[in-house]
mmCIF file of C-alpha atoms and ligand atoms in Angstrom:
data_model
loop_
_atom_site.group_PDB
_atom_site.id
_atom_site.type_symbol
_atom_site.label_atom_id
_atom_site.label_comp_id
_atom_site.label_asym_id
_atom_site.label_seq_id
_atom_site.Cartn_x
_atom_site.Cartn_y
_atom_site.Cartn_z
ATOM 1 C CA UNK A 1 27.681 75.251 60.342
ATOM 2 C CA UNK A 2 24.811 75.877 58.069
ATOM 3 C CA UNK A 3 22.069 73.724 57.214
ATOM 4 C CA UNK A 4 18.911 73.159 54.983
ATOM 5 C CA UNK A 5 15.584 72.761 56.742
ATOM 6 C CA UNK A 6 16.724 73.987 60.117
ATOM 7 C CA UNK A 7 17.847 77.414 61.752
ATOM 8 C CA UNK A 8 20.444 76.815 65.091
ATOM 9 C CA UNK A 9 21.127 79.902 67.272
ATOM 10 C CA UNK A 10 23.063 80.165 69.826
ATOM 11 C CA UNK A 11 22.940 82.826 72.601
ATOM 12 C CA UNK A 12 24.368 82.988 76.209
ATOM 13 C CA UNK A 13 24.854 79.302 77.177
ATOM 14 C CA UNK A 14 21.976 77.966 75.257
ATOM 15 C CA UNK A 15 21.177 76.697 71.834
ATOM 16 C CA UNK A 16 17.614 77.395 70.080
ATOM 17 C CA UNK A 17 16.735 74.625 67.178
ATOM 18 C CA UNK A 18 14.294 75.881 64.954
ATOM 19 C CA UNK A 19 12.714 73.224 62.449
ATOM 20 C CA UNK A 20 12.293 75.209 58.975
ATOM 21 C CA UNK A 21 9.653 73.694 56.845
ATOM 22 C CA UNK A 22 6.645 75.755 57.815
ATOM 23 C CA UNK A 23 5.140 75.132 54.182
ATOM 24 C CA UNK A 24 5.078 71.508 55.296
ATOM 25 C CA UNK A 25 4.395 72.012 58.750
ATOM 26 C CA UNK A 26 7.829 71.187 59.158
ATOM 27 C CA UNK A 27 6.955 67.749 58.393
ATOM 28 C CA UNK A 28 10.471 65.298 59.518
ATOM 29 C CA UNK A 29 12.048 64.486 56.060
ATOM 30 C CA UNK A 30 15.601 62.851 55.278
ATOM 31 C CA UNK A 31 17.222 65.737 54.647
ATOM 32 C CA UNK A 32 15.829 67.759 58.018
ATOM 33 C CA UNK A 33 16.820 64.435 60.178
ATOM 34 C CA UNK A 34 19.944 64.450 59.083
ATOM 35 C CA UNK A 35 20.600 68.401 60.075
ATOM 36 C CA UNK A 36 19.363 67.416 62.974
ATOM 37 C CA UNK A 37 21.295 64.499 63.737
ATOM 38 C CA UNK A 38 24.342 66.359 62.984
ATOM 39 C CA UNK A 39 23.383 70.071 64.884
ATOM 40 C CA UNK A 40 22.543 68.123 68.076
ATOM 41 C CA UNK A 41 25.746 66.173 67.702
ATOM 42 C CA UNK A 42 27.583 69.551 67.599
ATOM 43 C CA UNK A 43 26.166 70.832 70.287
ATOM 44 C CA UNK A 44 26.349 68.248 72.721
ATOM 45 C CA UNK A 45 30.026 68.156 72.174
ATOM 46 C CA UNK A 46 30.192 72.271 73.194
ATOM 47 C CA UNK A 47 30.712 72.942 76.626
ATOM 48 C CA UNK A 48 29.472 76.740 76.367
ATOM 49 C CA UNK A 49 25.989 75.117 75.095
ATOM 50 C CA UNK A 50 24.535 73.987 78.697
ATOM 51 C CA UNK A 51 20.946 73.795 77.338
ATOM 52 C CA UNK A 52 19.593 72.806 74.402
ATOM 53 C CA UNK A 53 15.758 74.279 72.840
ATOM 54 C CA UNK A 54 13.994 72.859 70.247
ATOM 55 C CA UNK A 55 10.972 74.256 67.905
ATOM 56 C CA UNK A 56 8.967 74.523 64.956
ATOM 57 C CA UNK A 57 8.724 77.393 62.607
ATOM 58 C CA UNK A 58 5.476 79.077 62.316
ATOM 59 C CA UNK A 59 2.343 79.561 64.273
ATOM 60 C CA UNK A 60 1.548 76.366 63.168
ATOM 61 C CA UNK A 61 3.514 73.390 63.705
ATOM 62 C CA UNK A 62 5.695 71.894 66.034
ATOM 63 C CA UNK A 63 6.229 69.249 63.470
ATOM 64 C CA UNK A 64 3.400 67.286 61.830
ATOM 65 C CA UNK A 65 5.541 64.363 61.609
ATOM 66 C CA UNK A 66 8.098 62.074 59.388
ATOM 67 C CA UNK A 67 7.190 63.333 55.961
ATOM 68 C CA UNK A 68 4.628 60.789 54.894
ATOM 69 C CA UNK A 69 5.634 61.938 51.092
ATOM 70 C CA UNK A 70 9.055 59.861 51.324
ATOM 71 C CA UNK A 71 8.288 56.648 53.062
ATOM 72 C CA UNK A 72 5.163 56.023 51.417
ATOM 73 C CA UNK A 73 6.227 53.635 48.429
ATOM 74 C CA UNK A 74 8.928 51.552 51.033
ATOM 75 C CA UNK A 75 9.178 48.118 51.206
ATOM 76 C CA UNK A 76 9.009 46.438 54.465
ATOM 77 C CA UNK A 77 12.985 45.827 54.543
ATOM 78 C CA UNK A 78 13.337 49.855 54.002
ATOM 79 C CA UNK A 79 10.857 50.778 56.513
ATOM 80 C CA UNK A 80 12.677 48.856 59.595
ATOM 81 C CA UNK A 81 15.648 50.147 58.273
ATOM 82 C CA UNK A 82 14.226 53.561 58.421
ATOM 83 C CA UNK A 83 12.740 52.980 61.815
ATOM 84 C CA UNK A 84 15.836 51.359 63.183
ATOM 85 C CA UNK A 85 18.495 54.418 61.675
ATOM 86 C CA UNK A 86 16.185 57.167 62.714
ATOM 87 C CA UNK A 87 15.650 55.618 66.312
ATOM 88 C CA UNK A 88 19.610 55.258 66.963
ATOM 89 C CA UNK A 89 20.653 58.183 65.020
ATOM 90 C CA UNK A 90 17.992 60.952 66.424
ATOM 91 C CA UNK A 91 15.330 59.871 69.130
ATOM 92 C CA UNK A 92 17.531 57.688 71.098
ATOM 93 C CA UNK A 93 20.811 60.271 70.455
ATOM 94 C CA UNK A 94 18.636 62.982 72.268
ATOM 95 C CA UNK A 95 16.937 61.131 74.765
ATOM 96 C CA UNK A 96 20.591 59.785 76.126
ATOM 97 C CA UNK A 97 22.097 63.244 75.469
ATOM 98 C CA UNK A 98 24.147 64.650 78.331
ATOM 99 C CA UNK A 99 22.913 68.263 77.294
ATOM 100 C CA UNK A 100 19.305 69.206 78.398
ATOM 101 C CA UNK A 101 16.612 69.290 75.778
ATOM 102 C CA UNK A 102 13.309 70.938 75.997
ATOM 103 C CA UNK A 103 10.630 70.604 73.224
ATOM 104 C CA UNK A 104 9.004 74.093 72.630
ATOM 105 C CA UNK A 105 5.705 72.573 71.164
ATOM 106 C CA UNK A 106 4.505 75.511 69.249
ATOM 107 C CA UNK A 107 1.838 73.592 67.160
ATOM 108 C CA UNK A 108 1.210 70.322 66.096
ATOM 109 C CA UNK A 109 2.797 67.393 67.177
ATOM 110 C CA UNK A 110 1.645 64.350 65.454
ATOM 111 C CA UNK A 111 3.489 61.302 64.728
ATOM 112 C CA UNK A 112 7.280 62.055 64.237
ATOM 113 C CA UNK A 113 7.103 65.356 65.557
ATOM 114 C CA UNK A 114 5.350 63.945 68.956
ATOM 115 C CA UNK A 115 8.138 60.926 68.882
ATOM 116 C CA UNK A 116 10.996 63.727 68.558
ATOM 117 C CA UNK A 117 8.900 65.938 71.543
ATOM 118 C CA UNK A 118 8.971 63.427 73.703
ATOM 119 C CA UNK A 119 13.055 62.474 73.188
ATOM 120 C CA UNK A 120 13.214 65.557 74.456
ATOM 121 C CA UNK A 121 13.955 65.629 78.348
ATOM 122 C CA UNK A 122 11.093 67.828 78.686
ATOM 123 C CA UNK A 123 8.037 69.653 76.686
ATOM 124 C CA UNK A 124 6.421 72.685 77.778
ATOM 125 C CA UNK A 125 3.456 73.885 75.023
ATOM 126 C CA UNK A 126 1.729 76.306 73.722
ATOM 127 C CA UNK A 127 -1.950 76.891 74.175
ATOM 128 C CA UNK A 128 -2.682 76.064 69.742
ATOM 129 C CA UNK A 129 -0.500 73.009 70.268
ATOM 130 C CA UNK A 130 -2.574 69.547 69.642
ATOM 131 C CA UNK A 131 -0.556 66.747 69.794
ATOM 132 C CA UNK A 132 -1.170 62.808 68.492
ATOM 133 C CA UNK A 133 0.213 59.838 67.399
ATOM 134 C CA UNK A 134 -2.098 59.606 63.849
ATOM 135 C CA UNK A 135 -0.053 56.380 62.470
ATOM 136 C CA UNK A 136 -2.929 54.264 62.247
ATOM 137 C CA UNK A 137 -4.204 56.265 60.428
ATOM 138 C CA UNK A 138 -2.124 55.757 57.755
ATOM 139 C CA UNK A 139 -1.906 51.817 58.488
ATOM 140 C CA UNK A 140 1.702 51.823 60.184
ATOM 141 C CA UNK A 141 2.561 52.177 63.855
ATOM 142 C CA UNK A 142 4.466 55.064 65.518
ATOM 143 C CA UNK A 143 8.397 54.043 64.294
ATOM 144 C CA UNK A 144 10.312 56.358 66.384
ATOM 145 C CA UNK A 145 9.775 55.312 69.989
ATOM 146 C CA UNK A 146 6.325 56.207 70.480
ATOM 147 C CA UNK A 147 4.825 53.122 71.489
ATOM 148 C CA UNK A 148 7.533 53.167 73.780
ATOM 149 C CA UNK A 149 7.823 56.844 75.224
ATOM 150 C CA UNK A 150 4.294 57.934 75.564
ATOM 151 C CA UNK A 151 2.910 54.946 77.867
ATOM 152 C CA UNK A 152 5.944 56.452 79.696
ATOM 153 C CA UNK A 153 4.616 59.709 79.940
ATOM 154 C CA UNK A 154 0.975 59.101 80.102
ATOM 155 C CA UNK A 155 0.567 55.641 81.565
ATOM 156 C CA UNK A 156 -0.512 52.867 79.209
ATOM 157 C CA UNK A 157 -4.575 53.320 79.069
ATOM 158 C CA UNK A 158 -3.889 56.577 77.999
ATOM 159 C CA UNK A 159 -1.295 55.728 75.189
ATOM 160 C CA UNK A 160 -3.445 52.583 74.181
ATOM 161 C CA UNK A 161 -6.458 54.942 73.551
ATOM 162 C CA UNK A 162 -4.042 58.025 71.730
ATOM 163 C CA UNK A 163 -2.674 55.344 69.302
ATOM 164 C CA UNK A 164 -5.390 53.236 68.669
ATOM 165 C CA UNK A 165 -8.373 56.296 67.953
ATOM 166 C CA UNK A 166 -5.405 58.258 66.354
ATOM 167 C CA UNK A 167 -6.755 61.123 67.863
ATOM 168 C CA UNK A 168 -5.377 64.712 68.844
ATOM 169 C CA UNK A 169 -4.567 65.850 72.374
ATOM 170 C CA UNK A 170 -4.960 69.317 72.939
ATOM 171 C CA UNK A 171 -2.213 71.148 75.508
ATOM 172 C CA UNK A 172 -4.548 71.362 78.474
ATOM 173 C CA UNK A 173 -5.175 67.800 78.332
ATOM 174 C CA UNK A 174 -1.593 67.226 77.797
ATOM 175 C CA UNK A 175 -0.669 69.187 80.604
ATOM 176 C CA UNK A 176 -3.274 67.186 82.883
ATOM 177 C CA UNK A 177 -1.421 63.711 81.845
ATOM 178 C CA UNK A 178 2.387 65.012 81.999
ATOM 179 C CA UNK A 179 2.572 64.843 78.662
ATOM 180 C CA UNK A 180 3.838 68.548 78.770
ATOM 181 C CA UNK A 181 5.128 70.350 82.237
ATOM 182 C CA UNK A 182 3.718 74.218 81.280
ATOM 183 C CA UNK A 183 1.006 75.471 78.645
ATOM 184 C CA UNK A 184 1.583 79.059 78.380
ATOM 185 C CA UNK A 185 0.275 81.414 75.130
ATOM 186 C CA UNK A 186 2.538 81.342 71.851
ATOM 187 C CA UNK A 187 4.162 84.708 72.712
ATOM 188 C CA UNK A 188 4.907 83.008 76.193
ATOM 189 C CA UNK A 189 6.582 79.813 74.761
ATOM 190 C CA UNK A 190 9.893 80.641 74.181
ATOM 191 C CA UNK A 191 10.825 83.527 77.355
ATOM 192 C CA UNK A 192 9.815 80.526 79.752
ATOM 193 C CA UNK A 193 12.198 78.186 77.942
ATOM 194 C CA UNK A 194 14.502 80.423 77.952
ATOM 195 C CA UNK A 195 14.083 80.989 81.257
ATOM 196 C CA UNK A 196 14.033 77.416 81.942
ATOM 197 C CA UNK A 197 17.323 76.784 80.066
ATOM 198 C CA UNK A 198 19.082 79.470 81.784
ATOM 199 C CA UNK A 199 18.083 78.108 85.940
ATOM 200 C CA UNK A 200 19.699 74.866 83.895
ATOM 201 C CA UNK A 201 22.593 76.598 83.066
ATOM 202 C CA UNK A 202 23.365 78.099 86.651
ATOM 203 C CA UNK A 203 23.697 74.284 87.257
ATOM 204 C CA UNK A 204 26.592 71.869 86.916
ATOM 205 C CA UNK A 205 25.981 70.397 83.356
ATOM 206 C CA UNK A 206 28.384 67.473 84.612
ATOM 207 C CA UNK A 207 25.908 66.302 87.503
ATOM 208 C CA UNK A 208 23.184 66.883 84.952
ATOM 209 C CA UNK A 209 24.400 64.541 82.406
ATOM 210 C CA UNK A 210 24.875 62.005 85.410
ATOM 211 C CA UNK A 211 21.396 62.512 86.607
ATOM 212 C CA UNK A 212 20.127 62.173 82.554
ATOM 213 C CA UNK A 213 21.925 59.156 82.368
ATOM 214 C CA UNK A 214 20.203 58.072 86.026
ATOM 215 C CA UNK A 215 16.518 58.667 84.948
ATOM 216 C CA UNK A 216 16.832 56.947 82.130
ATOM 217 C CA UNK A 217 18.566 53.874 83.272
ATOM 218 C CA UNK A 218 15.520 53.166 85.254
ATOM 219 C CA UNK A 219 13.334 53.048 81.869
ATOM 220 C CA UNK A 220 15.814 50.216 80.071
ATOM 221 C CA UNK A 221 15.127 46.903 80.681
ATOM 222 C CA UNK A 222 18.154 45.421 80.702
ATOM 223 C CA UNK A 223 20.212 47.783 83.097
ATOM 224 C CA UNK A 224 19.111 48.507 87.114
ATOM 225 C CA UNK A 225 18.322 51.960 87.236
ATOM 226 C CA UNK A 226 19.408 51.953 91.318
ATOM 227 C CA UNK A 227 22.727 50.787 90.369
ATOM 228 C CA UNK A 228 23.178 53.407 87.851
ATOM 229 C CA UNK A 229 22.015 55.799 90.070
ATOM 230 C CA UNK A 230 24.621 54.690 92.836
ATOM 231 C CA UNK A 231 27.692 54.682 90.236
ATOM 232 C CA UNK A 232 26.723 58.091 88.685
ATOM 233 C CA UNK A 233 26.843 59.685 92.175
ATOM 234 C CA UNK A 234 30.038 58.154 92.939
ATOM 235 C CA UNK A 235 31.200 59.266 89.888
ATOM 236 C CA UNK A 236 30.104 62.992 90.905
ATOM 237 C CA UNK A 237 32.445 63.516 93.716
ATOM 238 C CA UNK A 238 35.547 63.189 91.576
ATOM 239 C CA UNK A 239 34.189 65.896 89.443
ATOM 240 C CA UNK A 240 35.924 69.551 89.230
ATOM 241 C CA UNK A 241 32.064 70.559 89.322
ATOM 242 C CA UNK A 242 31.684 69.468 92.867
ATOM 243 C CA UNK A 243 34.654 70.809 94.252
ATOM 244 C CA UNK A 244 33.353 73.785 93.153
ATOM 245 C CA UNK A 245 29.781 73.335 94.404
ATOM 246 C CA UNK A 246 30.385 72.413 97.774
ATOM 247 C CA UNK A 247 33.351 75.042 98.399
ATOM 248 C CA UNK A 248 30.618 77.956 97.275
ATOM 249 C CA UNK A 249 27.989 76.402 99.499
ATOM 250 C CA UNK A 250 30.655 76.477 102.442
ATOM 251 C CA UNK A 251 32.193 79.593 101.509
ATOM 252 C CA UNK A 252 28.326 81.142 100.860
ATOM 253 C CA UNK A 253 29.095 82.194 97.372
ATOM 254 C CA UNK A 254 27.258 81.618 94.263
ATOM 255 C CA UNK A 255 28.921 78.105 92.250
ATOM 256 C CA UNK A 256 30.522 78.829 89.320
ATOM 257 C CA UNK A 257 30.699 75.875 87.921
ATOM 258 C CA UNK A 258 33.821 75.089 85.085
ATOM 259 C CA UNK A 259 31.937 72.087 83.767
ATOM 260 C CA UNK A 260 34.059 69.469 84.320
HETATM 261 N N1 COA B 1 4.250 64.720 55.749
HETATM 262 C C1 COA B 1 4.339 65.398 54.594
HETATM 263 N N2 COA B 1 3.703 66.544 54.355
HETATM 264 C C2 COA B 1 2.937 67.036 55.342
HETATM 265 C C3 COA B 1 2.783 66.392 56.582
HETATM 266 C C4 COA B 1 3.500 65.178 56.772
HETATM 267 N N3 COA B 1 3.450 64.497 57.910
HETATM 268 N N4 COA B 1 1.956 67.111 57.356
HETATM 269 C C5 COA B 1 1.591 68.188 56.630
HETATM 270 N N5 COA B 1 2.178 68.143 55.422
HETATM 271 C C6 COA B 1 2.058 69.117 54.323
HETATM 272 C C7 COA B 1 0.742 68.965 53.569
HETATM 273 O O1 COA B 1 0.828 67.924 52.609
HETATM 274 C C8 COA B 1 0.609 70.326 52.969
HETATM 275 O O2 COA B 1 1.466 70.416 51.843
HETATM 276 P P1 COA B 1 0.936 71.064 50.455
HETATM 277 O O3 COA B 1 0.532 72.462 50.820
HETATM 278 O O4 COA B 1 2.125 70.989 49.568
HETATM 279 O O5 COA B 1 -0.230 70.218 50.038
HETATM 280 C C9 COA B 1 1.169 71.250 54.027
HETATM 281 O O6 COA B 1 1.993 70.435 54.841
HETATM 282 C C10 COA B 1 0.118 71.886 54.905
HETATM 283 O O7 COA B 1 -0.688 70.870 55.448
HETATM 284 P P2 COA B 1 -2.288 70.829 55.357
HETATM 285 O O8 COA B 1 -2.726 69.400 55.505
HETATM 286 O O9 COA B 1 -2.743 71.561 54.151
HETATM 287 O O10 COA B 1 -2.670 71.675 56.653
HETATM 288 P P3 COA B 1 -4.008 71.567 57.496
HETATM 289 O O11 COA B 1 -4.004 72.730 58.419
HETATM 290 O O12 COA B 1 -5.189 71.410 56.609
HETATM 291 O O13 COA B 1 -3.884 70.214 58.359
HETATM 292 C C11 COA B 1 -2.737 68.605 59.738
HETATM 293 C C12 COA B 1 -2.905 70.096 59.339
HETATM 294 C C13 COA B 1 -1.548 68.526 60.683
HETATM 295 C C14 COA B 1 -3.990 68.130 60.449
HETATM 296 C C15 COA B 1 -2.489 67.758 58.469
HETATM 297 O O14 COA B 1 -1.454 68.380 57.704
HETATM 298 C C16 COA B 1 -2.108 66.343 58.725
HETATM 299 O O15 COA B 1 -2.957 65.520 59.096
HETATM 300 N N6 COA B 1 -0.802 65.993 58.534
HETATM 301 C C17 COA B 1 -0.334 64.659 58.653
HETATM 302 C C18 COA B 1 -0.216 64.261 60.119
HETATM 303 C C19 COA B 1 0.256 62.839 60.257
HETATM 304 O O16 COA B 1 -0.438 61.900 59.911
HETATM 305 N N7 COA B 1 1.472 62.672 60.790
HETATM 306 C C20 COA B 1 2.034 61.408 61.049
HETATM 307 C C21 COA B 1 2.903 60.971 59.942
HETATM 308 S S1 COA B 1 3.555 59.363 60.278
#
């Protein structure tokens, strides 16, 4: 499949996302959300992709958020709709994705392109990367799950202060509130997720779409993350994936896991 603003490539049993507006720092516009929507939609549903990396283009940008050039003439009924679409259709879609995602933050991250970061299941960053939630900035509020995910990340003093002073995070501060997991140098970014994504891969991608599902029961209100917990593993031991697990740990060989 081809598409406009991004680049997909796959290789081995990963997939690498590249966001392709560097002239705009890759800013998140209608037409780049949709390609996204529909490449991680793809993927997800390919069984040789078992993890899934996403960047910017450039030395510069991660992404330096929704594109402030198309939203900035909406009414309020647009907006929400806007907020509410790109919520179900993108953030949310990753974050509840059964296929891992790790954010390559190359760059900036500011507004949108922090939101989309941190629907990731995990962020690792280069050194350059600064990352913010600027919205108030601009006199709106993050729309895409930040008020939600980044008290999640960082604890809520933390959050309160990023979103109210607008201000940028560099990566080593990032790293020191689990915002990221790894700050390594620019050329280092993608060989360590690449290396990440492939110690995924020797994995069972069915138990790791259970234990997605798990982890992020326990941050929805309305469901009890224990109980999830306790029917996912249940669910585990009917799997073709743990026949094969436990038979290679018994029979000391390495798993090789058929994904189902
Ligand atoms: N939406 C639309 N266009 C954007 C953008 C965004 N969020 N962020 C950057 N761009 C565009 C700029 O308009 C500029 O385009 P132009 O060359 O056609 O004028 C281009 O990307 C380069 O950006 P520029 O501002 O010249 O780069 P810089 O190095 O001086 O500054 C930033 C970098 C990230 C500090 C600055 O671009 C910025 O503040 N961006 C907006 C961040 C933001 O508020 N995001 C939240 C949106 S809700």
């Amino acid at each position: 499949m081809s598409y406009e603003n991004i680049l997909v490539e796959q290789k081995d049993s990963r997939a690498v996302i590249t966001i392709n507006r560097p002239t705009k720092l890759n800013a998140l516009n209608k037409a780049t959300i949709k390609d996204l929507q529909e490449a991680f939609k793809a993927l997800d549903k390919d069984k040789t992709v078992k993890a899934i990396i996403i960047t910017g283009s450039g030395e510069k940008a991660f992404v330096a958020g929704a594109d402030i050039s198309e939203f900035a003439h909406f009414s309020e009924r647009k907006a929400h709709k806007l907020s509410e679409k790109g919520q179900e259709q993108l953030f949310s879609f990753v974050e509840n994705l059964s296929t891992p995602v790790i954010a390559a933050v190359n760059g900036f991250a500011l507004g949108g392109g922090l939101e989309l970061a941190m629907a990731c299941h995990f962020r690792v960053a280069s050194d350059n990367a600064k990352m913010g939630l600027p919205e108030v900035s601009l006199g709106v509020i993050p729309g895409y799950g930040g008020t939600q995910r980044l008290p999640q990340l960082v604890g809520k003093g933390i959050a309160m202060e990023m979103i109210m002073t607008a201000g940028m995070m560099d990566a080593q501060k990032a790293l020191s509130h689990g915002l990221v997991n790894y700050v390594v140098t620019q050329d280092e970014l993608m060989p360590l997720c690449v290396k990440l994504a492939s110690k995924i891969s020797n994995n069972s991608s069915v138990a790791i779409g259970y234990a997605i599902k798990a982890v992020n029961a326990g941050f929805k209100n309305d469901v009890d993350g224990y109980k999830a917990e306790i029917k996912a593993f249940g669910k585990c031991f009917g799997t073709e994936d743990f026949k094969e697990g436990t038979s290679a740990f018994l029979e000391k060989r390495k798993a090789e896991f058929p994904g189902s």
